[in-house]
Short mmCIF file of C-alpha atoms and ligand atoms in Angstrom, two decimals:
data_model
loop_
_atom_site.label_atom_id
_atom_site.label_comp_id
_atom_site.label_asym_id
_atom_site.label_seq_id
_atom_site.Cartn_x
_atom_site.Cartn_y
_atom_site.Cartn_z
CA UNK A 299 82.31 91.46 183.58
CA UNK A 300 83.35 94.89 184.80
CA UNK A 301 87.10 95.23 184.44
CA UNK A 302 89.16 95.97 187.56
CA UNK A 303 90.45 99.52 187.50
CA UNK A 304 94.23 99.50 188.00
CA UNK A 305 97.11 101.94 188.30
CA UNK A 306 100.52 100.54 187.38
CA UNK A 307 103.47 102.09 189.21
CA UNK A 308 106.57 101.09 187.29
CA UNK A 309 110.25 101.64 186.38
CA UNK A 310 110.42 100.16 182.87
CA UNK A 311 112.47 97.85 182.65
CA UNK A 312 112.08 94.89 180.28
CA UNK A 313 109.84 92.81 182.53
CA UNK A 314 107.89 95.98 183.36
CA UNK A 315 107.25 96.39 179.62
CA UNK A 316 106.04 92.79 179.45
CA UNK A 317 103.77 93.47 182.43
CA UNK A 318 102.27 96.52 180.72
CA UNK A 319 101.68 94.52 177.53
CA UNK A 320 99.97 91.78 179.53
CA UNK A 321 97.78 94.32 181.35
CA UNK A 322 96.57 95.96 178.13
CA UNK A 323 95.96 92.56 176.56
CA UNK A 324 93.68 91.53 179.43
CA UNK A 325 89.96 92.36 179.35
CA UNK A 326 89.79 91.79 183.12
CA UNK A 327 91.74 95.04 183.66
CA UNK A 328 91.27 98.69 182.84
CA UNK A 329 94.59 100.56 183.14
CA UNK A 330 93.66 104.04 184.40
CA UNK A 331 97.17 105.48 184.81
CA UNK A 332 100.84 104.59 184.58
CA UNK A 333 103.02 106.22 187.21
CA UNK A 334 106.78 106.02 187.02
CA UNK A 335 109.48 105.79 189.63
CA UNK A 336 113.29 105.72 189.64
CA UNK A 337 114.58 102.14 189.83
CA UNK A 338 115.84 100.14 186.88
CA UNK A 339 116.55 103.51 185.21
CA UNK A 340 116.14 107.18 186.16
CA UNK A 341 112.57 108.38 186.47
CA UNK A 342 112.88 110.50 183.30
CA UNK A 343 113.95 107.42 181.34
CA UNK A 344 111.23 105.35 183.04
CA UNK A 345 108.55 107.84 181.94
CA UNK A 346 109.98 108.00 178.43
CA UNK A 347 109.94 104.20 178.27
CA UNK A 348 106.35 104.03 179.53
CA UNK A 349 105.34 106.44 176.74
CA UNK A 350 107.34 104.45 174.16
CA UNK A 351 105.68 101.21 175.28
CA UNK A 352 102.26 102.87 174.92
CA UNK A 353 103.21 103.82 171.36
CA UNK A 354 103.89 100.15 170.65
CA UNK A 355 100.68 98.92 172.30
CA UNK A 356 98.55 101.89 171.15
CA UNK A 357 95.67 101.29 173.57
CA UNK A 358 92.35 103.13 173.31
CA UNK A 359 91.90 105.11 175.43
CA UNK A 360 95.48 105.97 176.39
CA UNK A 361 96.07 106.32 180.12
CA UNK A 362 98.10 109.24 181.45
CA UNK A 363 101.76 108.69 182.33
CA UNK A 364 103.07 110.56 185.37
CA UNK A 365 106.61 111.20 186.56
CA UNK A 366 107.30 110.28 190.14
CA UNK A 367 110.14 110.12 192.60
CA UNK A 368 113.65 110.82 191.27
CA UNK A 369 115.38 109.29 194.29
CA UNK A 370 114.59 106.75 196.98
CA UNK A 371 113.41 108.33 200.26
CA UNK A 372 116.68 108.16 202.18
CA UNK A 373 119.43 106.62 200.12
CA UNK A 374 121.12 107.15 196.77
CA UNK A 375 119.53 105.62 193.68
CA UNK A 376 121.12 102.50 192.21
CA UNK A 377 119.89 101.61 188.74
CA UNK A 378 120.09 98.36 186.77
CA UNK A 379 121.20 99.24 183.23
CA UNK A 380 123.64 96.31 183.33
CA UNK A 381 120.57 94.03 183.28
CA UNK A 382 117.96 96.01 181.32
CA UNK A 383 120.30 97.88 178.91
CA UNK A 384 121.33 101.56 178.78
CA UNK A 385 117.79 102.67 177.89
CA UNK A 386 116.15 100.13 180.21
CA UNK A 387 114.56 98.35 177.25
CA UNK A 388 117.45 96.36 175.78
CA UNK A 389 118.96 99.26 173.76
CA UNK A 390 116.15 99.78 171.26
CA UNK A 391 117.85 102.56 169.27
CA UNK A 392 119.94 99.94 167.39
CA UNK A 393 116.81 98.65 165.59
CA UNK A 394 115.99 100.32 162.26
CA UNK A 395 113.19 100.03 159.73
CA UNK A 396 113.84 98.89 156.14
CA UNK A 397 114.35 102.57 155.24
CA UNK A 398 116.99 103.00 157.94
CA UNK A 399 114.73 105.02 160.28
CA UNK A 400 114.50 104.19 164.01
CA UNK A 401 112.08 101.33 164.56
CA UNK A 402 111.25 102.94 167.91
CA UNK A 403 111.10 106.72 167.34
CA UNK A 404 110.73 109.33 170.08
CA UNK A 405 107.48 108.74 172.01
CA UNK A 406 104.38 110.59 170.81
CA UNK A 407 102.95 110.97 174.32
CA UNK A 408 104.40 113.17 177.08
CA UNK A 409 103.98 112.75 180.83
CA UNK A 410 101.21 114.76 182.48
CA UNK A 411 102.08 117.66 184.79
CA UNK A 412 100.69 116.02 187.91
CA UNK A 413 103.28 114.06 189.86
CA UNK A 414 102.89 110.33 190.38
CA UNK A 415 102.07 110.21 194.10
CA UNK A 416 99.40 112.93 193.73
CA UNK A 417 97.84 111.18 190.75
CA UNK A 418 97.79 107.87 192.67
CA UNK A 419 96.07 109.44 195.71
CA UNK A 420 93.62 111.44 193.54
CA UNK A 421 92.50 108.43 191.54
CA UNK A 422 92.11 106.23 194.61
CA UNK A 423 90.19 108.97 196.43
CA UNK A 424 87.87 109.46 193.46
CA UNK A 425 86.81 105.80 193.38
CA UNK A 426 86.66 104.36 196.92
CA UNK A 427 87.38 100.61 197.10
CA UNK A 428 87.72 100.30 193.36
CA UNK A 429 91.33 100.91 192.38
CA UNK A 430 93.98 98.22 192.52
CA UNK A 431 97.48 99.68 192.65
CA UNK A 432 100.03 97.37 191.02
CA UNK A 433 103.59 98.28 192.05
CA UNK A 434 106.37 96.80 189.96
CA UNK A 435 109.22 99.13 190.89
CA UNK A 436 110.66 100.53 194.13
CA UNK A 437 107.91 101.76 196.46
CA UNK A 438 108.93 105.42 196.71
CA UNK A 439 105.81 106.89 195.02
CA UNK A 440 103.51 104.71 197.09
CA UNK A 441 105.22 105.62 200.36
CA UNK A 442 105.05 109.33 199.47
CA UNK A 443 101.32 109.00 198.75
CA UNK A 444 100.76 107.17 202.06
CA UNK A 445 102.71 109.82 204.01
CA UNK A 446 100.98 112.75 202.30
CA UNK A 447 97.43 111.42 202.11
CA UNK A 448 96.81 108.44 204.41
CA UNK A 449 93.02 108.88 204.49
CA UNK A 450 92.78 109.01 200.73
CA UNK A 451 95.09 106.01 200.29
CA UNK A 452 92.91 104.07 202.76
CA UNK A 453 90.29 103.95 199.98
CA UNK A 454 92.47 101.66 197.85
CA UNK A 455 90.93 98.29 197.01
CA UNK A 456 94.25 96.45 197.07
CA UNK A 457 97.96 97.09 196.55
CA UNK A 458 99.81 94.31 194.74
CA UNK A 459 103.57 94.60 195.07
CA UNK A 460 106.23 92.70 193.15
CA UNK A 461 109.05 92.54 195.64
CA UNK A 462 110.86 90.72 198.39
CA UNK A 463 112.39 87.30 198.87
CA UNK A 464 110.84 85.23 201.65
CA UNK A 465 112.50 81.82 201.59
CA UNK A 466 114.74 82.17 198.54
CA UNK A 467 117.98 84.11 197.97
CA UNK A 468 117.86 87.72 196.83
CA UNK A 469 118.65 88.90 193.32
CA UNK A 470 120.66 92.03 194.10
CA UNK A 471 122.37 91.10 197.37
CA UNK A 472 122.53 87.58 198.82
CA UNK A 473 119.18 88.11 200.58
CA UNK A 474 117.50 91.22 199.13
CA UNK A 475 115.28 91.64 196.11
CA UNK A 476 115.81 94.69 193.84
CA UNK A 477 112.56 96.67 194.31
CA UNK A 478 112.72 96.47 198.10
CA UNK A 479 116.49 96.97 198.27
CA UNK A 480 116.46 100.16 196.18
CA UNK A 481 114.10 101.91 198.61
CA UNK A 482 113.81 99.86 201.82
CA UNK A 483 112.46 102.84 203.81
CA UNK A 484 109.59 103.22 201.34
CA UNK A 485 108.87 99.50 201.51
CA UNK A 486 108.72 99.61 205.30
CA UNK A 487 106.25 102.52 205.17
CA UNK A 488 104.04 100.58 202.76
CA UNK A 489 104.26 97.32 204.73
CA UNK A 490 103.39 98.99 208.04
CA UNK A 491 100.59 101.14 206.58
CA UNK A 492 97.75 98.75 207.41
CA UNK A 493 96.57 98.89 203.78
CA UNK A 494 95.50 95.63 202.10
CA UNK A 495 98.71 94.45 200.42
CA UNK A 496 99.52 91.34 198.41
CA UNK A 497 103.23 90.65 198.03
CA UNK A 498 104.47 88.79 194.94
CA UNK A 499 108.04 87.86 195.92
CA UNK A 500 110.92 86.15 194.09
CA UNK A 501 109.73 82.86 195.64
CA UNK A 502 106.98 82.79 192.99
CA UNK A 503 108.27 85.14 190.26
CA UNK A 504 111.42 83.10 189.69
CA UNK A 505 109.27 80.10 188.87
CA UNK A 506 107.60 81.83 185.92
CA UNK A 507 110.16 81.81 183.17
CA UNK A 508 110.11 82.95 179.56
CA UNK A 509 112.72 81.11 177.49
CA UNK A 510 114.35 82.31 174.29
CA UNK A 511 113.04 79.13 172.64
CA UNK A 512 109.47 80.16 173.52
CA UNK A 513 110.05 83.63 172.12
CA UNK A 514 111.45 82.23 168.88
CA UNK A 515 108.86 79.47 168.50
CA UNK A 516 105.71 81.21 169.73
CA UNK A 517 106.15 85.00 169.88
CA UNK A 518 108.29 85.89 166.85
CA UNK A 519 106.10 84.14 164.24
CA UNK A 520 103.11 86.35 165.16
CA UNK A 521 104.81 89.34 163.53
CA UNK A 522 102.74 92.06 165.25
CA UNK A 523 104.20 95.37 166.42
CA UNK A 524 103.90 94.16 170.00
CA UNK A 525 105.55 90.79 169.43
CA UNK A 526 108.35 92.45 167.42
CA UNK A 527 108.93 94.73 170.44
CA UNK A 528 109.06 91.72 172.77
CA UNK A 529 111.68 90.05 170.53
CA UNK A 530 113.75 93.26 170.22
CA UNK A 531 113.65 94.32 173.87
CA UNK A 532 114.43 90.84 175.23
CA UNK A 533 117.23 89.93 172.80
CA UNK A 534 120.12 91.50 174.72
CA UNK A 535 118.83 90.28 178.09
CA UNK A 536 118.66 86.66 176.88
CA UNK A 537 122.37 86.95 175.95
CA UNK A 538 123.23 88.53 179.31
CA UNK A 539 121.45 85.80 181.27
CA UNK A 540 122.82 82.97 179.13
CA UNK A 541 126.37 84.21 179.80
CA UNK A 542 125.82 84.24 183.55
CA UNK A 543 123.49 81.31 184.14
CA UNK A 544 124.06 79.05 181.15
CA UNK A 545 120.46 79.22 179.91
CA UNK A 546 118.49 81.97 178.18
CA UNK A 547 115.44 82.39 180.41
CA UNK A 548 113.91 85.61 181.75
CA UNK A 549 111.93 85.52 185.02
CA UNK A 550 108.54 87.19 184.49
CA UNK A 551 108.67 89.04 187.82
CA UNK A 552 106.48 92.02 186.99
CA UNK A 553 104.05 90.23 184.64
CA UNK A 554 103.18 87.85 187.50
CA UNK A 555 102.08 90.80 189.67
CA UNK A 556 99.66 91.71 186.88
CA UNK A 557 98.68 88.04 186.54
CA UNK A 558 97.69 87.88 190.20
CA UNK A 559 95.20 90.70 189.59
CA UNK A 560 93.87 89.09 186.41
CA UNK A 561 93.29 85.70 188.03
CA UNK A 562 93.82 85.30 191.75
CA UNK A 563 93.62 81.50 191.49
CA UNK A 564 97.09 81.48 189.89
CA UNK A 565 98.70 81.78 193.32
CA UNK A 566 98.28 80.63 196.89
CA UNK A 567 98.50 83.45 199.44
CA UNK A 568 99.58 83.16 203.04
CA UNK A 569 98.94 85.91 205.62
CA UNK A 570 102.30 86.77 207.16
CA UNK A 571 103.92 89.48 209.22
CA UNK A 572 106.76 90.90 207.14
CA UNK A 573 109.24 93.62 208.04
CA UNK A 574 111.98 95.24 205.99
CA UNK A 575 115.53 95.74 207.23
CA UNK A 576 116.26 99.42 206.58
CA UNK A 577 119.63 99.79 208.35
CA UNK A 578 122.86 99.97 206.35
CA UNK A 579 124.76 96.72 206.12
CA UNK A 580 124.61 93.33 204.45
CA UNK A 581 120.94 92.77 205.39
CA UNK A 582 119.62 96.07 204.04
CA UNK A 583 116.45 95.53 202.01
CA UNK A 584 115.85 92.02 203.33
CA UNK A 585 112.19 91.06 203.86
CA UNK A 586 111.88 89.25 207.18
CA UNK A 587 108.75 87.12 207.35
CA UNK A 588 107.53 85.62 210.60
CA UNK A 589 107.03 81.95 209.90
CA UNK A 590 107.65 80.84 213.48
CA UNK A 591 105.61 77.76 214.35
CA UNK A 592 104.06 79.25 217.47
CA UNK A 593 100.50 80.19 218.34
CA UNK A 594 99.15 83.18 216.45
CA UNK A 595 98.36 85.15 219.61
CA UNK A 596 102.06 85.23 220.47
CA UNK A 597 103.01 86.72 217.15
CA UNK A 598 102.54 90.10 215.51
CA UNK A 599 99.42 90.06 213.32
CA UNK A 600 99.94 89.49 209.59
CA UNK A 601 100.35 92.69 207.57
CA UNK A 602 100.64 91.16 204.09
CA UNK A 603 99.13 88.42 201.99
CA UNK A 604 102.25 86.77 200.60
CA UNK A 605 102.13 84.65 197.44
CA UNK A 606 103.98 81.48 198.33
CA UNK A 607 102.94 79.13 195.51
CA UNK A 608 102.18 79.68 191.84
CA UNK A 609 100.76 77.59 189.03
CA UNK A 610 103.74 78.51 186.85
CA UNK A 611 102.73 76.55 183.74
CA UNK A 612 99.25 78.07 183.69
CA UNK A 613 100.59 81.61 184.12
CA UNK A 614 103.20 81.30 181.36
CA UNK A 615 100.53 79.89 179.01
CA UNK A 616 98.21 82.79 179.89
CA UNK A 617 101.04 85.27 179.33
CA UNK A 618 101.96 83.85 175.92
CA UNK A 619 98.34 83.60 174.75
CA UNK A 620 97.62 87.18 175.71
CA UNK A 621 100.75 88.84 174.29
CA UNK A 622 100.43 86.88 171.06
CA UNK A 623 96.80 87.83 170.46
CA UNK A 624 95.91 89.87 167.40
CA UNK A 625 96.58 93.52 168.28
CA UNK A 626 94.52 96.04 166.34
C1 BDR B 813 112.35 93.47 189.99
O1 BDR B 813 113.57 94.18 189.77
C2 BDR B 813 113.51 94.84 188.54
O2 BDR B 813 114.75 94.86 187.90
C3 BDR B 813 112.43 94.16 187.75
O3 BDR B 813 111.85 95.05 186.82
C4 BDR B 813 111.45 93.70 188.78
O4 BDR B 813 110.50 94.71 189.08
C5 BDR B 813 112.69 92.01 190.22
O5 BDR B 813 113.49 91.88 191.35
CA1 CA B 814 110.20 96.64 187.64
#
């Protein structure tokens, strides 16, 4: 089996970290680059976190990490440290080794000089119809690449986007999902680009849940560097969610976007026409999907394949098996 060549565009982020771990643990994928974008944290912190996560995983070969957009296209950045911690990874500096040294020292790898949107377009252009772009942060880098190099981006095999809320409430405003809300203008550029896009919205990602019990029973006993990182980075978030929702369970939003590329039979996709509300106001960032029960010829043609159902149990089992494997 030839692995699928993927670029992961990300704003790590605890669930982004879990998505990266899943990707590197999966022989179906070859991660060719990690590009970072401002979202959960600033882009500098996102790139630092991507490099720190690579230190934990220590893959061979190591993909380049690129810095991307510092700000959404047209509006001010809003980050999510309240959810992911000050560093975006659950405040890792509090963890020490037996000798009192930081368990997670400064990253060994530095970002490359090329910026994220250029690297994305270059890689896609160099391998027509091969690269799958997995976007698990706001879509600023992707939109910039589409605006700057539409012909080169047209050579992408597929773009898989974690984002949006079709028939369920939002997670940052009553109706908007975080990645789309943070840069709705970028999302609209991506959605209207005509490129082959699969959307992995909250409708499916909120069904795939990692509980603190699973982490304690299944992940912690493995005792690898990677599983220790999963326990450390998720600890604070479990407390945060338990306080607000009454149960310690993290939705595996970003890992599911990777899962869809690993095994497309995990989800059911529906072709839908989806637009993004970009105007200021209570509906900003809302993904409006046309599910009108009228004949197709009277509707706008579908622009996205939207994941509307997921085999949640099978995905969570796959996730746990992969992240708990023996890491070299
Ligand atoms: C998305 O928002 C971010 O906080 C997560 O990392 C994920 O990409 C879920 O709405
Ligand atoms: Ca993310």
